[in-house]
Structures are given as C-alpha cells and as structure tokens.
Short mmCIF file of C-alpha atoms in Angstrom, two decimals:
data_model
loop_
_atom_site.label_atom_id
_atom_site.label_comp_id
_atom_site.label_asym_id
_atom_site.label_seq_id
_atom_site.Cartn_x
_atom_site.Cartn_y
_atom_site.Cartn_z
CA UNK A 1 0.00 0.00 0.00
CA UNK A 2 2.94 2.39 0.99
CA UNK A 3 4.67 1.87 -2.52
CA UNK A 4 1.65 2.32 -4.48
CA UNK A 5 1.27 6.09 -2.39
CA UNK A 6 4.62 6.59 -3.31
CA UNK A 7 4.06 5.68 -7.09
CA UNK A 8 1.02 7.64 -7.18
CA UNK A 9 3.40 10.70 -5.26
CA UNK A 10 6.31 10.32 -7.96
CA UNK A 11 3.82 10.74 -11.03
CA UNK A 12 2.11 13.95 -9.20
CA UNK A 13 5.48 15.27 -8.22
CA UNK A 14 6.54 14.58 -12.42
CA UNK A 15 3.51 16.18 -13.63
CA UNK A 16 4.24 19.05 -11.64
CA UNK A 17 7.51 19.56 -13.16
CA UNK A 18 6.24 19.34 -16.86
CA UNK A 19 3.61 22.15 -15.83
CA UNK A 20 5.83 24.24 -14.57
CA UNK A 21 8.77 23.89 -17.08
CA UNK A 22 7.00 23.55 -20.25
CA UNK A 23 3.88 26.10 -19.41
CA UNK A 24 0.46 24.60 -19.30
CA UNK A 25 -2.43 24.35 -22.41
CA UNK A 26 -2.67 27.58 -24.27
CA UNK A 27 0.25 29.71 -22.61
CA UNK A 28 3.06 27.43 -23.90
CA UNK A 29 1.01 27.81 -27.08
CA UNK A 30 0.61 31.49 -27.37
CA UNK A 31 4.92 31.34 -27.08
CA UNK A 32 4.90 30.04 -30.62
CA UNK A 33 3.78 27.22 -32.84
CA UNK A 34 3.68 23.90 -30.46
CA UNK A 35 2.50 20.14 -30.98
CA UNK A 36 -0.41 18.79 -29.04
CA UNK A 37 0.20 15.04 -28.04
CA UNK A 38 -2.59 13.31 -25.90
CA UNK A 39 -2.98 9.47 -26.65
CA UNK A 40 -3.72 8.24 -23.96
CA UNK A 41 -0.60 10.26 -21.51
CA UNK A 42 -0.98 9.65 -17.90
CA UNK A 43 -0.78 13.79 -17.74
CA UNK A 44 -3.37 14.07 -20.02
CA UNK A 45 -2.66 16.80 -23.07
CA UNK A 46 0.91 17.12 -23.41
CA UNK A 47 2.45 20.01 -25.26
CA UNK A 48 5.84 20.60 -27.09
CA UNK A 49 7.89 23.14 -25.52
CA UNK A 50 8.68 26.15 -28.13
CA UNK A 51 12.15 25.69 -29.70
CA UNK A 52 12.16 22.23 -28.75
CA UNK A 53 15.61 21.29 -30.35
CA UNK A 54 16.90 17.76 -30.64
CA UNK A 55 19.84 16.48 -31.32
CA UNK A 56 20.42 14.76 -34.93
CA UNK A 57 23.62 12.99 -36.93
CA UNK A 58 25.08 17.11 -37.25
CA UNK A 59 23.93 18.65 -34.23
CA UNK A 60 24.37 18.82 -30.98
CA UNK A 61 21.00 20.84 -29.31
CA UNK A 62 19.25 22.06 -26.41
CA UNK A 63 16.10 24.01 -25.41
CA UNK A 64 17.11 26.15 -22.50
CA UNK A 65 14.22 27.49 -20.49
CA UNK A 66 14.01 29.93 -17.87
CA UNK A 67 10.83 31.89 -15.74
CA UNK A 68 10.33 34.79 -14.27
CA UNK A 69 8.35 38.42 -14.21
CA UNK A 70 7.57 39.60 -17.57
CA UNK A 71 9.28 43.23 -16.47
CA UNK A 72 12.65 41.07 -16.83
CA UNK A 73 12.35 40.03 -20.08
CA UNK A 74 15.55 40.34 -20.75
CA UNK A 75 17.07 38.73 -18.05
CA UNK A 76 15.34 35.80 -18.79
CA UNK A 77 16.17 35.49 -22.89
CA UNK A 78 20.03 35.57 -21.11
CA UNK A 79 18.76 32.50 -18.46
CA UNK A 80 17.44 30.63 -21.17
CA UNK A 81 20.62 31.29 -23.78
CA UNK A 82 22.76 30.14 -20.90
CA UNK A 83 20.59 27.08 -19.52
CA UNK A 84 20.54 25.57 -23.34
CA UNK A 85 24.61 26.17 -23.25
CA UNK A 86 25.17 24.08 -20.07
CA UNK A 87 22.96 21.53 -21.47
CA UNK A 88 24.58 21.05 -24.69
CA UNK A 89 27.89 21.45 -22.79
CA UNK A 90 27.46 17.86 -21.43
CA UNK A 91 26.08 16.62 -23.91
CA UNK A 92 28.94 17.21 -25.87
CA UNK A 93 31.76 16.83 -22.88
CA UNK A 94 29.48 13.21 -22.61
CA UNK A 95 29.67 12.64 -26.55
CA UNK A 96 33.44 13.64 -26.35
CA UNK A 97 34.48 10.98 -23.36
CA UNK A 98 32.52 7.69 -25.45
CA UNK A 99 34.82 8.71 -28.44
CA UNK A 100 38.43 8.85 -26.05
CA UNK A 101 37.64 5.83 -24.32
CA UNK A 102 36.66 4.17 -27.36
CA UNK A 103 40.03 5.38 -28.98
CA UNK A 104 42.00 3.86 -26.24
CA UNK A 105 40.06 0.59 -26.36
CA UNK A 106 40.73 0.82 -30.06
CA UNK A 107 44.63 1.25 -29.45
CA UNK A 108 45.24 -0.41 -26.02
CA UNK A 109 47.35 1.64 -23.60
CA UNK A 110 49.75 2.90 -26.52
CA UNK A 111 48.61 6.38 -25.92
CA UNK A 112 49.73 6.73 -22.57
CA UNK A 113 47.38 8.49 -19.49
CA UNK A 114 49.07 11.59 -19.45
CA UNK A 115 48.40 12.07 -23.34
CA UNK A 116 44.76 11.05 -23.07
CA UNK A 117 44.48 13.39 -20.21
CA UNK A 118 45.83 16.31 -22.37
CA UNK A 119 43.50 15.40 -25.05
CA UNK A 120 40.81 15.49 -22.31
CA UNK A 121 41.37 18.70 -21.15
CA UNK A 122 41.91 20.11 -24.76
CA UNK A 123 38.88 18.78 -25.40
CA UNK A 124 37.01 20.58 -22.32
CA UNK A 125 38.72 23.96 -23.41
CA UNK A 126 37.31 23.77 -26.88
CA UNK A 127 33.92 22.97 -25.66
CA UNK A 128 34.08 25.68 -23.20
CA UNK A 129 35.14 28.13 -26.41
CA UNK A 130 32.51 26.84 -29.06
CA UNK A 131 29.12 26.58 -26.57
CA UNK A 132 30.02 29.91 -25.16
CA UNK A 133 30.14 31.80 -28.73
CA UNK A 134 27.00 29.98 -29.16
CA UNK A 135 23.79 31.84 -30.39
CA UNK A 136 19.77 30.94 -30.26
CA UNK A 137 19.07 29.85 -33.12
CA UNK A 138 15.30 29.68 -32.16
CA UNK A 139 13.92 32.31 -30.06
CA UNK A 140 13.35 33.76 -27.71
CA UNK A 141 9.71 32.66 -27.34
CA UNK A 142 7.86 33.58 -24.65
CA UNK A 143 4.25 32.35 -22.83
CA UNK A 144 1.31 34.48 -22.07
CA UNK A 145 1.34 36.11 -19.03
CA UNK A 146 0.21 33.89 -16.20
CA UNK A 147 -1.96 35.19 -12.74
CA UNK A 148 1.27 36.07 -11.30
CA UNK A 149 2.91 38.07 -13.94
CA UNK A 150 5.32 35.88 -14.74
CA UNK A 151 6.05 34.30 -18.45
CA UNK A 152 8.61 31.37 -19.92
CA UNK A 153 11.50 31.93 -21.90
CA UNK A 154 12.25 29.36 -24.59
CA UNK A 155 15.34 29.80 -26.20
CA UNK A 156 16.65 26.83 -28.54
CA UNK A 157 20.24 26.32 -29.83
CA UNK A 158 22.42 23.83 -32.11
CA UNK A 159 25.93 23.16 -32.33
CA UNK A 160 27.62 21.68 -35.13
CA UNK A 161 29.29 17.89 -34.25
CA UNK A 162 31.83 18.65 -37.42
CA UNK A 163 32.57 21.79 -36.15
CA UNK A 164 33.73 20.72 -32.75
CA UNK A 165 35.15 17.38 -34.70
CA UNK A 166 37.74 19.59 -36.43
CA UNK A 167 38.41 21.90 -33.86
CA UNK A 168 39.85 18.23 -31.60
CA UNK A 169 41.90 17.39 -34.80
CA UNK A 170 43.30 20.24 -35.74
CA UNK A 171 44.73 20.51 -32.06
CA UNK A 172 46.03 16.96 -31.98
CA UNK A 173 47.50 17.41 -35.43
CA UNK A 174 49.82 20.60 -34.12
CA UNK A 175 50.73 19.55 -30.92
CA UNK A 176 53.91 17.28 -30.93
CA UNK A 177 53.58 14.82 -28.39
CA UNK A 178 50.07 14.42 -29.11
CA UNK A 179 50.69 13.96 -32.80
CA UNK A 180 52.99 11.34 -32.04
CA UNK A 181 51.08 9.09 -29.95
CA UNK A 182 47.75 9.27 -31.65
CA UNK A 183 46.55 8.46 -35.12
CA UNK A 184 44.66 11.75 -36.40
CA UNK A 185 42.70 9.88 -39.16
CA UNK A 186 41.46 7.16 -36.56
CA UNK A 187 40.71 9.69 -33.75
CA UNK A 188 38.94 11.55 -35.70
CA UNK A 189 36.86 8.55 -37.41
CA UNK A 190 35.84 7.88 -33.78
CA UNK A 191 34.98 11.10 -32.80
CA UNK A 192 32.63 10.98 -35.56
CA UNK A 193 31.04 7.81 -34.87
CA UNK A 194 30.78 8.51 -31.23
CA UNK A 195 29.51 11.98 -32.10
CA UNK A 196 27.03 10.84 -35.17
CA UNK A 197 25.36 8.19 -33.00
CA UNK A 198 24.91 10.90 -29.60
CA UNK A 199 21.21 11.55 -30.50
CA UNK A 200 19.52 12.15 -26.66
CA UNK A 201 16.33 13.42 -27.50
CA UNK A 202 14.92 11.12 -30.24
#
C-alpha cells in the first residue's frame, strides 16, 4: 500500500515539473507554434515546448528554459541562452568521453594516461570556447502572461558535431607529443562515430 502512495506521489510530483517547465495548455502555445500530443498520456494533453531542439547525426542541441516576471524580459532570454549552453555542454563533454575511451580501447594503452588526459582537457577547453560563442538559433519565445505576472523563456540552440570534430583534430594534429602518440585519421573517425550516433532526445 505504501509503494503504491509513493508511485502515485512520484507521477504527481513529475507532472508538476512538466507544468511548470513547459507552461500549461494555451500559454506554452501562445509562445509560438507547439505540438499537441494526448494518446492516452498519464498527464493528459501534453504540449511541445517552443524551440524544442533535438539532437540529430550534425547537431548537438538544447532548449534552454528559464521563468520569471515579464518586467525582466531580458534577463530571462540571457537564463534561457545560458541554460541551453550548459545543457549542450554535457552533452557534448558526454559525446566527447565515449569517443576517447573508445580510442583507447581501439589502441590499447599505446597512448599513454598523461596524453589522453591532455587530449581530455583540450577537449574541455574547446567545448568551453565553441558553446560559449553559441547563439539561439530559435527564439526567444515567450508564454502568455500567467496570474502572477510571470512568463517562460524558450530559447533553442544547435551546435555543429563537425565543427567541434575539427576543432579536436586540428589541435592533436599541431601539438607534438600528441601527434605522435595518436593516429589523427582514426581519432577523428571515432569522434565521428561517437559523435554521429549521440542523438539524446529522439
């Protein structure tokens, strides 16, 4: 009896979340165009977030949202930028570890740790530089007005996987130590492959 509380708790507590996130009915609506998705949904109508960016073979993307009063408008179109940043940050600092750890499996421990860890933190640095030069390429959208006088932000951005691909090899490729210890062409294939099949929101 207590788990099935606690079930019905969890699924309250989740619904909550998506309300307040996402906006509910017509104010996520009135943000800009969105996708109605009933069929059956435990939360009953469900609706698609403005700027709801996903992540294909080329991009890395993100929707960041943010809330607040609608006299800080602009505040909130920065909270947003910055929340879709960080999310496509780890996504791509996540993408980015799958394809060194595959390298190394690839090559066994020819690389050497302190090499992989340079590569690592390269790797971090460019991330760092390419998500923060980032711009929305949807947005902002904002919801109606709600009985507070607050509204949602949508903001939606994409980052190309090549991009960031050739940024990695082009570093390996000048430094020297690096350059000696890993293959370019086969680091790179695997960043690709690691970075083509990194598709979170399908």
């Amino acid at each position: 009896m207590k788990k099935n509380y606690l079930k019905i708790a969890a699924v309250a507590a989740f619904a909550a979340v998506v309300a307040t996130g996402c906006g509910s009915g017509k104010q996520v609506a009135s943000g800009g165009s969105s996708s109605r998705s009933g069929g059956g949904s435990p939360f009953g109508d469900v609706y698609e977030a403005p700027c709801a960016e996903k992540d294909s073979d080329d991009e890395f993307a993100a929707t960041g949202i943010s809330s607040g009063s609608k006299n800080r408008m602009d505040v909130l179109q920065t909270a947003a930028l910055t929340n879709a940043q960080n999310i496509v940050r780890q996504k791509m600092q996540h993408a980015y570890k799958g394809a060194i750890d595959d390298y190394s499996s690839y090559i066994g421990n020819n690389a050497g740790s302190d090499a992989e860890a340079k590569v690592e933190r390269a790797g971090t640095q460019i991330i760092d530089k390419i998500v923060n030069d980032t711009k929305a390429t949807c947005g902002p959208k904002f919801s109606s007005v709600d009985d507070k006088g607050d509204v949602t932000c949508f903001v939606g951005i994409r980052v190309s996987k090549k991009q960031f691909a050739n940024a990695i090899t082009d570093h390996v490729s000048k430094d020297e130590e690096l350059k000696i210890r890993f293959n370019k062409q086969e680091f790179r294939k695997r960043m690709d492959d690691n970075f083509k099949k990194f598709k979170e929101n399908k």
